[in-house]
Short mmCIF file of C-alpha atoms in Angstrom, two decimals:
data_model
loop_
_atom_site.label_atom_id
_atom_site.label_comp_id
_atom_site.label_asym_id
_atom_site.label_seq_id
_atom_site.Cartn_x
_atom_site.Cartn_y
_atom_site.Cartn_z
CA UNK A 1 -34.03 3.76 166.45
CA UNK A 2 -30.60 2.80 165.22
CA UNK A 3 -28.67 5.31 163.17
CA UNK A 4 -27.01 2.58 161.06
CA UNK A 5 -29.13 1.57 158.04
CA UNK A 6 -28.07 -1.10 155.55
CA UNK A 7 -29.48 -1.80 152.09
CA UNK A 8 -29.19 -5.46 151.01
CA UNK A 9 -29.83 -5.59 147.28
CA UNK A 10 -29.59 -8.37 144.67
CA UNK A 11 -28.32 -5.93 142.05
CA UNK A 12 -25.25 -3.70 142.12
CA UNK A 13 -25.97 -0.08 143.12
CA UNK A 14 -24.64 1.66 140.01
CA UNK A 15 -23.78 5.34 139.75
CA UNK A 16 -27.31 6.40 138.81
CA UNK A 17 -28.92 4.43 141.64
CA UNK A 18 -26.47 5.88 144.13
CA UNK A 19 -27.02 9.43 142.88
CA UNK A 20 -30.80 9.04 143.15
CA UNK A 21 -30.48 7.80 146.73
CA UNK A 22 -27.88 10.35 147.81
CA UNK A 23 -30.07 13.32 146.87
CA UNK A 24 -32.74 12.19 149.33
CA UNK A 25 -32.35 15.51 151.14
CA UNK A 26 -32.99 17.65 148.10
CA UNK A 27 -30.85 20.43 146.69
CA UNK A 28 -29.67 21.61 150.12
CA UNK A 29 -27.32 18.62 150.39
CA UNK A 30 -23.66 18.71 149.44
CA UNK A 31 -21.50 15.63 148.86
CA UNK A 32 -17.84 14.91 149.42
CA UNK A 33 -15.60 11.84 149.29
CA UNK A 34 -13.55 10.48 152.17
CA UNK A 35 -11.29 7.48 152.87
CA UNK A 36 -9.79 7.60 149.36
CA UNK A 37 -13.24 7.69 147.80
CA UNK A 38 -14.57 4.64 149.68
CA UNK A 39 -17.06 6.79 151.62
CA UNK A 40 -19.46 9.48 150.40
CA UNK A 41 -20.45 12.05 153.01
CA UNK A 42 -23.65 14.06 152.84
CA UNK A 43 -23.48 17.57 154.32
CA UNK A 44 -26.31 19.89 155.27
CA UNK A 45 -26.32 23.69 155.14
CA UNK A 46 -23.08 25.21 156.40
CA UNK A 47 -21.19 21.95 155.86
CA UNK A 48 -22.61 19.99 158.81
CA UNK A 49 -21.97 16.24 158.26
CA UNK A 50 -25.20 14.23 158.24
CA UNK A 51 -24.69 10.78 156.71
CA UNK A 52 -21.74 8.72 155.49
CA UNK A 53 -22.42 6.07 152.84
CA UNK A 54 -19.91 3.26 152.39
CA UNK A 55 -19.04 1.90 148.98
CA UNK A 56 -21.28 -1.09 148.15
CA UNK A 57 -19.72 -4.47 148.95
CA UNK A 58 -20.51 -7.63 146.98
CA UNK A 59 -20.96 -10.35 149.61
CA UNK A 60 -20.40 -13.77 148.04
CA UNK A 61 -20.19 -15.77 151.29
CA UNK A 62 -23.40 -17.51 152.51
CA UNK A 63 -24.73 -16.69 155.95
CA UNK A 64 -23.12 -13.30 156.53
CA UNK A 65 -26.35 -11.27 156.69
CA UNK A 66 -27.85 -13.76 159.12
CA UNK A 67 -24.70 -13.87 161.25
CA UNK A 68 -24.38 -10.11 161.58
CA UNK A 69 -27.95 -8.81 161.20
CA UNK A 70 -30.25 -11.74 161.91
CA UNK A 71 -31.74 -11.50 158.40
CA UNK A 72 -31.69 -14.30 155.85
CA UNK A 73 -30.41 -13.06 152.50
CA UNK A 74 -29.26 -15.37 149.73
CA UNK A 75 -25.69 -14.76 148.55
CA UNK A 76 -24.45 -13.11 146.45
CA UNK A 77 -25.90 -9.74 147.38
CA UNK A 78 -24.75 -6.12 147.69
CA UNK A 79 -24.28 -4.57 151.15
CA UNK A 80 -24.52 -0.75 151.24
CA UNK A 81 -24.22 0.84 154.67
CA UNK A 82 -25.35 4.34 155.64
CA UNK A 83 -24.40 5.82 159.00
CA UNK A 84 -26.14 8.89 160.41
CA UNK A 85 -24.83 11.58 162.73
CA UNK A 86 -26.39 11.43 166.20
CA UNK A 87 -26.16 15.21 166.54
CA UNK A 88 -28.92 15.90 163.99
CA UNK A 89 -32.39 14.29 164.26
CA UNK A 90 -32.97 14.52 160.50
CA UNK A 91 -29.84 12.44 159.81
CA UNK A 92 -31.39 9.13 160.88
CA UNK A 93 -34.36 9.61 158.54
CA UNK A 94 -32.00 10.66 155.77
CA UNK A 95 -29.98 7.43 156.15
CA UNK A 96 -33.24 5.46 155.93
CA UNK A 97 -34.24 7.26 152.75
CA UNK A 98 -30.82 6.63 151.13
CA UNK A 99 -31.25 2.87 151.65
CA UNK A 100 -34.98 2.92 150.93
CA UNK A 101 -34.43 4.47 147.51
CA UNK A 102 -31.81 1.85 146.69
CA UNK A 103 -34.34 -0.86 147.55
CA UNK A 104 -37.01 0.85 145.43
CA UNK A 105 -34.69 0.84 142.43
CA UNK A 106 -32.89 -2.49 142.92
CA UNK A 107 -35.12 -4.64 145.12
CA UNK A 108 -33.92 -6.42 148.25
CA UNK A 109 -34.42 -5.46 151.87
CA UNK A 110 -33.25 -2.99 154.49
CA UNK A 111 -31.88 -3.44 157.98
CA UNK A 112 -33.35 -2.65 160.41
CA UNK A 113 -36.77 -3.62 159.06
CA UNK A 114 -39.00 -0.60 158.78
CA UNK A 115 -36.16 1.93 158.54
CA UNK A 116 -36.51 2.38 154.77
CA UNK A 117 -38.37 5.33 153.27
CA UNK A 118 -38.43 7.15 149.94
CA UNK A 119 -39.65 10.57 151.06
CA UNK A 120 -37.44 13.63 150.74
CA UNK A 121 -36.01 14.80 154.07
CA UNK A 122 -35.98 18.54 154.66
CA UNK A 123 -32.47 19.46 155.78
CA UNK A 124 -32.79 23.20 155.17
CA UNK A 125 -33.25 23.87 158.89
CA UNK A 126 -30.24 21.82 160.02
CA UNK A 127 -27.94 24.04 162.12
CA UNK A 128 -24.65 24.78 160.45
CA UNK A 129 -22.42 24.29 163.47
CA UNK A 130 -20.33 21.17 163.64
CA UNK A 131 -17.61 19.52 161.65
CA UNK A 132 -15.91 16.18 161.27
CA UNK A 133 -17.52 12.97 160.06
CA UNK A 134 -20.75 11.18 161.00
CA UNK A 135 -18.87 7.97 161.81
CA UNK A 136 -17.29 9.48 164.93
CA UNK A 137 -19.50 10.99 167.64
CA UNK A 138 -16.95 12.53 170.00
CA UNK A 139 -13.28 13.27 169.41
CA UNK A 140 -11.09 14.41 172.29
CA UNK A 141 -7.38 14.65 172.86
CA UNK A 142 -7.34 11.06 174.14
CA UNK A 143 -10.22 9.18 172.48
CA UNK A 144 -12.45 8.75 169.45
CA UNK A 145 -15.88 7.75 170.76
CA UNK A 146 -18.42 5.97 168.54
CA UNK A 147 -22.02 5.18 169.55
CA UNK A 148 -23.28 1.87 168.15
CA UNK A 149 -26.76 0.37 168.45
CA UNK A 150 -27.04 -2.82 166.44
CA UNK A 151 -27.44 -6.42 167.67
CA UNK A 152 -23.93 -7.49 166.69
CA UNK A 153 -20.92 -5.18 166.40
CA UNK A 154 -18.64 -6.47 163.66
CA UNK A 155 -15.23 -5.39 162.43
CA UNK A 156 -16.67 -3.48 159.49
CA UNK A 157 -14.56 -1.49 157.08
CA UNK A 158 -15.65 1.83 158.65
CA UNK A 159 -14.78 0.58 162.14
CA UNK A 160 -11.37 -0.60 160.96
CA UNK A 161 -10.79 2.79 159.28
CA UNK A 162 -11.77 4.69 162.44
CA UNK A 163 -9.39 2.52 164.43
CA UNK A 164 -6.51 3.20 162.04
CA UNK A 165 -7.21 6.93 162.22
CA UNK A 166 -7.42 6.84 166.02
CA UNK A 167 -4.15 4.95 166.37
CA UNK A 168 -2.41 7.30 163.93
CA UNK A 169 -3.52 10.28 166.04
CA UNK A 170 -2.50 8.54 169.32
CA UNK A 171 -6.10 8.15 170.48
CA UNK A 172 -8.01 5.15 171.75
CA UNK A 173 -11.16 3.93 170.04
CA UNK A 174 -14.05 3.64 172.51
CA UNK A 175 -17.29 2.06 171.31
CA UNK A 176 -20.39 2.78 173.40
CA UNK A 177 -23.32 0.35 173.15
CA UNK A 178 -26.54 -0.63 174.96
CA UNK A 179 -26.29 -3.74 177.16
CA UNK A 180 -27.97 -6.11 174.67
CA UNK A 181 -25.23 -5.74 172.04
CA UNK A 182 -22.67 -8.48 171.30
CA UNK A 183 -19.29 -8.49 169.54
CA UNK A 184 -18.08 -10.80 166.81
CA UNK A 185 -14.82 -12.64 167.40
CA UNK A 186 -12.97 -10.25 165.09
CA UNK A 187 -14.39 -7.15 166.80
CA UNK A 188 -13.65 -8.57 170.25
CA UNK A 189 -10.07 -9.33 169.30
CA UNK A 190 -9.62 -5.76 168.08
CA UNK A 191 -11.26 -4.03 171.05
CA UNK A 192 -9.34 -6.20 173.53
CA UNK A 193 -6.12 -4.49 172.46
CA UNK A 194 -4.90 -1.65 174.65
CA UNK A 195 -5.91 1.19 174.65
CA UNK A 196 -9.24 0.47 172.91
CA UNK A 197 -12.37 -0.10 174.97
CA UNK A 198 -15.92 -1.46 174.75
CA UNK A 199 -18.14 0.81 176.86
CA UNK A 200 -21.56 -0.57 177.86
CA UNK A 201 -24.37 1.66 179.12
CA UNK A 202 -25.93 0.39 182.34
CA UNK A 203 -28.88 1.82 184.34
CA UNK A 204 -27.29 0.81 187.66
CA UNK A 205 -23.71 2.03 187.44
CA UNK A 206 -23.77 4.25 184.36
CA UNK A 207 -21.10 2.62 182.22
CA UNK A 208 -18.84 -0.41 182.42
CA UNK A 209 -16.20 -2.16 180.33
CA UNK A 210 -17.84 -4.97 178.36
CA UNK A 211 -14.74 -7.18 178.46
CA UNK A 212 -13.43 -6.61 181.99
CA UNK A 213 -16.56 -5.48 183.87
CA UNK A 214 -14.81 -2.43 185.36
CA UNK A 215 -17.15 0.45 186.16
CA UNK A 216 -16.23 3.42 183.97
CA UNK A 217 -16.41 7.18 184.35
CA UNK A 218 -15.90 9.93 181.77
CA UNK A 219 -12.74 11.68 182.87
CA UNK A 220 -10.25 13.91 181.00
CA UNK A 221 -11.84 13.21 177.63
CA UNK A 222 -12.12 9.41 177.80
CA UNK A 223 -13.83 6.58 179.64
CA UNK A 224 -11.56 5.13 182.34
CA UNK A 225 -12.03 2.79 185.36
CA UNK A 226 -13.61 4.17 188.52
CA UNK A 227 -11.31 3.11 191.37
CA UNK A 228 -12.50 2.46 194.93
CA UNK A 229 -10.79 3.93 198.00
CA UNK A 230 -8.52 0.88 198.25
CA UNK A 231 -7.31 1.41 194.69
CA UNK A 232 -9.22 -1.50 193.14
CA UNK A 233 -11.54 -1.10 190.16
CA UNK A 234 -15.23 -1.57 190.92
CA UNK A 235 -16.98 -4.29 188.89
CA UNK A 236 -20.49 -3.76 187.51
CA UNK A 237 -23.17 -6.08 188.88
CA UNK A 238 -24.53 -6.58 185.36
CA UNK A 239 -21.20 -8.05 184.28
CA UNK A 240 -21.35 -10.91 186.79
CA UNK A 241 -25.12 -11.46 186.65
CA UNK A 242 -26.37 -14.67 184.96
CA UNK A 243 -26.79 -14.25 181.24
CA UNK A 244 -30.58 -14.49 181.09
CA UNK A 245 -30.86 -11.75 183.73
CA UNK A 246 -28.23 -9.52 182.13
CA UNK A 247 -29.87 -9.49 178.72
CA UNK A 248 -33.55 -9.32 179.61
CA UNK A 249 -33.39 -7.57 182.97
CA UNK A 250 -34.16 -8.82 186.44
CA UNK A 251 -37.61 -7.20 186.40
CA UNK A 252 -38.74 -9.27 183.43
CA UNK A 253 -37.74 -12.54 185.05
CA UNK A 254 -39.74 -11.92 188.24
CA UNK A 255 -39.00 -12.28 191.91
CA UNK A 256 -38.93 -16.09 191.85
CA UNK A 257 -35.55 -16.07 190.09
CA UNK A 258 -33.87 -13.61 192.46
CA UNK A 259 -32.52 -16.41 194.60
CA UNK A 260 -31.44 -18.62 191.73
CA UNK A 261 -27.81 -19.65 191.65
CA UNK A 262 -25.76 -18.05 188.94
CA UNK A 263 -23.41 -19.85 186.62
CA UNK A 264 -23.04 -21.25 183.14
CA UNK A 265 -25.99 -23.60 183.65
CA UNK A 266 -28.44 -20.68 183.72
CA UNK A 267 -28.46 -20.46 179.92
CA UNK A 268 -27.73 -22.94 177.13
CA UNK A 269 -24.12 -21.90 176.70
CA UNK A 270 -21.99 -24.08 174.50
CA UNK A 271 -18.24 -24.32 174.16
CA UNK A 272 -15.61 -22.74 171.98
CA UNK A 273 -12.56 -24.62 170.74
CA UNK A 274 -9.66 -22.22 170.16
CA UNK A 275 -6.61 -23.16 168.08
CA UNK A 276 -3.87 -20.52 168.04
CA UNK A 277 -1.07 -21.42 165.65
CA UNK A 278 2.04 -19.85 164.21
CA UNK A 279 3.78 -20.95 161.03
CA UNK A 280 6.86 -19.67 159.22
CA UNK A 281 7.46 -20.10 155.50
CA UNK A 282 10.34 -19.37 153.20
CA UNK A 283 9.47 -16.35 151.08
CA UNK A 284 9.46 -17.29 147.40
CA UNK A 285 7.23 -16.92 144.36
CA UNK A 286 5.62 -20.34 144.86
CA UNK A 287 4.39 -19.62 148.39
CA UNK A 288 0.63 -19.71 149.00
CA UNK A 289 -0.51 -18.46 152.38
CA UNK A 290 -3.40 -19.90 154.37
CA UNK A 291 -2.39 -23.55 154.03
CA UNK A 292 -2.07 -24.25 157.76
CA UNK A 293 -5.41 -22.59 158.52
CA UNK A 294 -7.11 -24.49 155.70
CA UNK A 295 -5.67 -27.78 157.00
CA UNK A 296 -6.92 -27.01 160.52
CA UNK A 297 -10.38 -26.11 159.20
CA UNK A 298 -10.52 -29.31 157.14
CA UNK A 299 -9.38 -31.51 160.04
CA UNK A 300 -11.76 -30.03 162.60
CA UNK A 301 -14.87 -29.34 160.50
CA UNK A 302 -14.57 -31.62 157.48
CA UNK A 303 -14.62 -28.67 155.07
CA UNK A 304 -12.46 -25.78 153.91
CA UNK A 305 -13.15 -22.18 154.99
CA UNK A 306 -16.09 -20.56 153.21
CA UNK A 307 -14.78 -17.02 152.82
CA UNK A 308 -12.19 -14.42 153.68
CA UNK A 309 -11.79 -10.66 153.69
CA UNK A 310 -10.18 -7.70 155.38
CA UNK A 311 -13.34 -6.77 157.31
CA UNK A 312 -16.90 -7.89 158.05
CA UNK A 313 -19.12 -8.82 156.37
CA UNK A 314 -16.65 -11.32 154.95
CA UNK A 315 -17.26 -10.98 151.23
CA UNK A 316 -14.84 -13.14 149.21
CA UNK A 317 -15.02 -16.90 148.59
CA UNK A 318 -12.06 -18.75 150.10
CA UNK A 319 -8.99 -18.53 147.86
CA UNK A 320 -5.41 -18.99 149.03
CA UNK A 321 -4.17 -17.44 145.79
CA UNK A 322 -6.14 -14.23 146.23
CA UNK A 323 -5.22 -14.05 149.90
CA UNK A 324 -1.54 -14.35 149.01
CA UNK A 325 -1.80 -11.73 146.27
CA UNK A 326 -3.24 -9.24 148.76
CA UNK A 327 -0.47 -9.96 151.26
CA UNK A 328 2.16 -9.36 148.57
CA UNK A 329 0.54 -6.07 147.59
CA UNK A 330 0.60 -4.87 151.21
CA UNK A 331 4.12 -6.05 152.04
CA UNK A 332 6.16 -5.01 153.94
CA UNK A 333 3.10 -3.87 155.93
CA UNK A 334 1.39 -6.78 157.74
CA UNK A 335 -1.94 -8.15 156.51
CA UNK A 336 -4.90 -8.49 158.91
CA UNK A 337 -7.59 -10.87 157.65
CA UNK A 338 -10.89 -12.38 158.77
CA UNK A 339 -11.93 -15.89 157.70
CA UNK A 340 -15.32 -17.60 158.22
CA UNK A 341 -16.77 -21.04 157.67
CA UNK A 342 -20.09 -22.34 156.40
CA UNK A 343 -23.18 -21.38 158.45
CA UNK A 344 -23.71 -24.99 159.57
CA UNK A 345 -20.63 -24.88 161.84
CA UNK A 346 -19.82 -21.57 163.54
CA UNK A 347 -16.15 -20.96 162.82
CA UNK A 348 -14.09 -17.81 162.49
CA UNK A 349 -10.39 -17.02 162.34
CA UNK A 350 -8.32 -13.88 162.57
CA UNK A 351 -5.06 -14.01 160.64
CA UNK A 352 -2.00 -11.78 160.65
CA UNK A 353 0.65 -12.25 157.97
CA UNK A 354 4.03 -10.57 158.46
CA UNK A 355 7.19 -10.44 156.35
CA UNK A 356 10.24 -10.85 158.62
CA UNK A 357 13.90 -11.76 158.32
CA UNK A 358 12.88 -15.40 158.97
CA UNK A 359 10.47 -15.44 156.04
CA UNK A 360 6.70 -15.03 156.09
CA UNK A 361 5.08 -15.58 159.49
CA UNK A 362 1.40 -16.39 159.83
CA UNK A 363 -0.38 -16.04 163.17
CA UNK A 364 -3.89 -17.47 163.07
CA UNK A 365 -6.47 -17.93 165.82
CA UNK A 366 -9.26 -20.29 164.77
CA UNK A 367 -12.36 -20.42 167.00
CA UNK A 368 -15.11 -23.01 166.54
CA UNK A 369 -18.47 -23.06 168.32
CA UNK A 370 -20.28 -26.10 169.69
CA UNK A 371 -23.71 -26.40 171.29
CA UNK A 372 -24.05 -27.77 174.80
CA UNK A 373 -24.94 -31.25 173.51
CA UNK A 374 -21.99 -31.41 171.06
CA UNK A 375 -18.50 -32.72 171.75
CA UNK A 376 -15.61 -30.65 170.38
CA UNK A 377 -13.19 -32.83 168.34
CA UNK A 378 -10.34 -32.89 170.88
CA UNK A 379 -9.33 -36.33 169.61
CA UNK A 380 -8.22 -34.75 166.29
CA UNK A 381 -5.83 -32.19 167.75
CA UNK A 382 -2.73 -34.42 167.79
CA UNK A 383 -3.30 -35.53 164.18
CA UNK A 384 -3.74 -31.90 163.17
CA UNK A 385 -0.49 -30.94 164.89
CA UNK A 386 1.35 -33.72 163.05
CA UNK A 387 -0.02 -32.52 159.69
CA UNK A 388 0.99 -28.93 160.39
CA UNK A 389 4.49 -30.00 161.42
CA UNK A 390 5.05 -32.14 158.32
CA UNK A 391 3.45 -29.92 155.70
CA UNK A 392 3.05 -26.32 156.90
CA UNK A 393 6.10 -25.17 158.90
CA UNK A 394 4.44 -25.16 162.33
CA UNK A 395 6.32 -23.28 165.03
CA UNK A 396 3.78 -23.40 167.87
CA UNK A 397 0.17 -24.37 168.44
CA UNK A 398 -1.88 -23.87 171.60
CA UNK A 399 -5.30 -25.51 171.78
CA UNK A 400 -7.79 -24.50 174.47
CA UNK A 401 -11.47 -24.84 175.31
CA UNK A 402 -13.88 -22.55 177.12
CA UNK A 403 -17.55 -22.32 178.06
CA UNK A 404 -19.05 -19.57 175.90
CA UNK A 405 -21.66 -18.86 173.26
CA UNK A 406 -21.73 -21.37 170.43
CA UNK A 407 -22.40 -18.60 167.89
CA UNK A 408 -18.94 -17.14 168.71
CA UNK A 409 -20.27 -13.74 169.75
CA UNK A 410 -19.34 -12.10 173.06
CA UNK A 411 -21.92 -10.51 175.36
CA UNK A 412 -20.86 -7.90 177.96
CA UNK A 413 -20.68 -10.46 180.76
CA UNK A 414 -18.08 -12.42 182.65
CA UNK A 415 -16.72 -15.36 180.67
CA UNK A 416 -14.52 -18.10 181.99
CA UNK A 417 -10.98 -18.20 180.62
CA UNK A 418 -10.03 -20.75 177.98
CA UNK A 419 -8.46 -23.85 179.57
CA UNK A 420 -5.43 -25.37 177.81
CA UNK A 421 -5.87 -28.71 176.08
CA UNK A 422 -2.51 -29.15 174.37
CA UNK A 423 0.63 -27.30 173.31
CA UNK A 424 2.79 -28.19 170.31
CA UNK A 425 6.37 -26.99 169.85
CA UNK A 426 7.74 -27.08 166.31
CA UNK A 427 10.98 -28.84 165.34
CA UNK A 428 13.06 -25.66 165.02
CA UNK A 429 12.38 -24.62 168.61
CA UNK A 430 12.83 -28.18 169.87
CA UNK A 431 16.24 -28.21 168.20
CA UNK A 432 17.18 -24.81 169.68
CA UNK A 433 16.15 -25.80 173.21
CA UNK A 434 17.66 -29.26 172.94
CA UNK A 435 15.62 -32.43 172.35
CA UNK A 436 16.55 -33.99 175.70
CA UNK A 437 15.47 -30.95 177.67
CA UNK A 438 12.30 -30.47 175.65
CA UNK A 439 11.28 -34.12 176.11
CA UNK A 440 11.55 -34.00 179.92
CA UNK A 441 9.38 -31.22 181.34
CA UNK A 442 9.17 -31.05 185.17
CA UNK A 443 5.42 -31.76 185.12
CA UNK A 444 3.28 -34.84 184.61
CA UNK A 445 3.07 -34.29 180.87
CA UNK A 446 4.17 -36.89 178.34
CA UNK A 447 5.77 -35.31 175.30
CA UNK A 448 4.67 -36.98 172.05
CA UNK A 449 7.13 -36.73 169.13
CA UNK A 450 5.57 -35.66 165.83
CA UNK A 451 6.92 -35.33 162.31
CA UNK A 452 10.22 -36.68 161.02
CA UNK A 453 12.12 -38.76 163.58
CA UNK A 454 15.42 -37.05 162.73
CA UNK A 455 14.07 -33.62 163.66
CA UNK A 456 10.79 -34.07 165.55
CA UNK A 457 8.32 -31.62 166.99
CA UNK A 458 6.88 -32.28 170.44
CA UNK A 459 3.21 -32.34 171.38
CA UNK A 460 2.27 -31.87 175.04
CA UNK A 461 -1.26 -32.95 176.15
CA UNK A 462 -2.29 -30.69 179.06
CA UNK A 463 -5.92 -31.42 179.91
CA UNK A 464 -9.44 -32.15 178.75
CA UNK A 465 -10.61 -28.54 178.53
CA UNK A 466 -12.28 -28.68 181.94
CA UNK A 467 -9.23 -29.17 184.19
CA UNK A 468 -8.32 -25.83 185.77
CA UNK A 469 -4.89 -27.17 186.75
CA UNK A 470 -3.95 -27.24 183.06
CA UNK A 471 -2.93 -23.56 183.28
CA UNK A 472 -0.36 -24.43 185.93
CA UNK A 473 1.03 -27.22 183.74
CA UNK A 474 1.31 -24.87 180.79
CA UNK A 475 3.11 -22.23 182.86
CA UNK A 476 5.59 -24.76 184.24
CA UNK A 477 6.12 -26.21 180.78
CA UNK A 478 6.82 -22.86 179.09
CA UNK A 479 9.13 -21.80 181.95
CA UNK A 480 11.07 -25.05 181.53
CA UNK A 481 11.27 -24.66 177.74
CA UNK A 482 12.61 -21.12 178.03
CA UNK A 483 15.41 -22.15 180.37
CA UNK A 484 18.62 -20.31 179.53
CA UNK A 485 17.77 -20.26 175.84
CA UNK A 486 16.06 -17.61 173.80
CA UNK A 487 12.32 -17.63 174.19
CA UNK A 488 10.50 -19.99 171.79
CA UNK A 489 8.09 -18.41 169.39
CA UNK A 490 4.56 -18.31 170.80
CA UNK A 491 1.14 -17.82 169.25
CA UNK A 492 0.11 -14.20 168.83
CA UNK A 493 -3.09 -14.80 170.75
CA UNK A 494 -4.55 -17.62 172.83
CA UNK A 495 -8.16 -16.61 172.45
#
């Protein structure tokens, strides 16, 4: 049974509803606030932490409950998350009662189905030893370890808060999950950053890294790679096994599939189109952020983004004005945002806005998912680049394509790298490098001028998304463009 329980209610959990649900353990419970009041913690006798309850979030973006939980809930709705300590058996039932009482008062449903209850949980016999918070399972000198068992791990507000706390204390965040769990694009992007790690339990090797496949061992207070005698990291067999075997287990599939050839054709994988772009704007009162991302979304999907937020579930309807207001409030600190599209077309972007001496820089990575029988709109990339150059201060744009899940989630298995499709260099960098040099790369790539003729950008087609030699062309191109000049600005992430 999962220890995360979520109440999805059509009505706002007001103070009285929350109080009625929080006293599900009777008079032996104590309450305290954490994270500037955004989290209420329930403590048993002696102060032992049992359950943390996040502040309710009004989700106004369609499709978020289905994307993250597999449940269909009509927006708008309220998302209230309770997380139980794994150290106390009664805590899981207590989290279920907290959410069950909210449902009894306000209607709606609970995830996971069947977890809700309204009975009082006896916490009088809970041992008093222990301290800390239910959200973190193990804290050592080097790592904060969190156990997660839900179908999709998202970049929720509590996960983002734990990460900030871990970084501030010079620790890595290590999330431990069963093998059937997947990551959203936002969570994957976050956990791919050093020194964080996605740790997957495996019956064969014990534990392995869900993004690299390296077999892991608990050593000196953290999970780290298990090196062979020759100094190389061992790779888990589950990581390289075909997807249908990895998720369901070789025993379920039977002996007849043991000799089957592995590869992307073993499951209906689709493709992901990745557009990593950087723009720079002059900082003034009229500036509205998000314009380049909105233009890319419109060009590639035919619609604007559906919603944005600082975490998942993404809760706010798309608004460049509100996005900009938040960035101004947080300046000079950078803003990290998550943007999603309508459920009909899987699309998600991570955005980082930074105030620099050059102005306001936006780094956005937009990922779109396509089923195996769909063609990604590669023919629109050049037109998109031209629009971004003329209207949105484009500095660089790298477009790539990879074989992966169309729903944009990542399973703990080997994925092929994204293959470059095109690279666009903005007019400022073309001018710095020198137009003649930038137009004549030492590879078979024809530079296409975009934007104003007097100060053009250059667009370099590199491949069709299936040509593995495109990486070599991109490397030669970027080496040529660097030359003896200062390095051109590059996208923050290429997917």
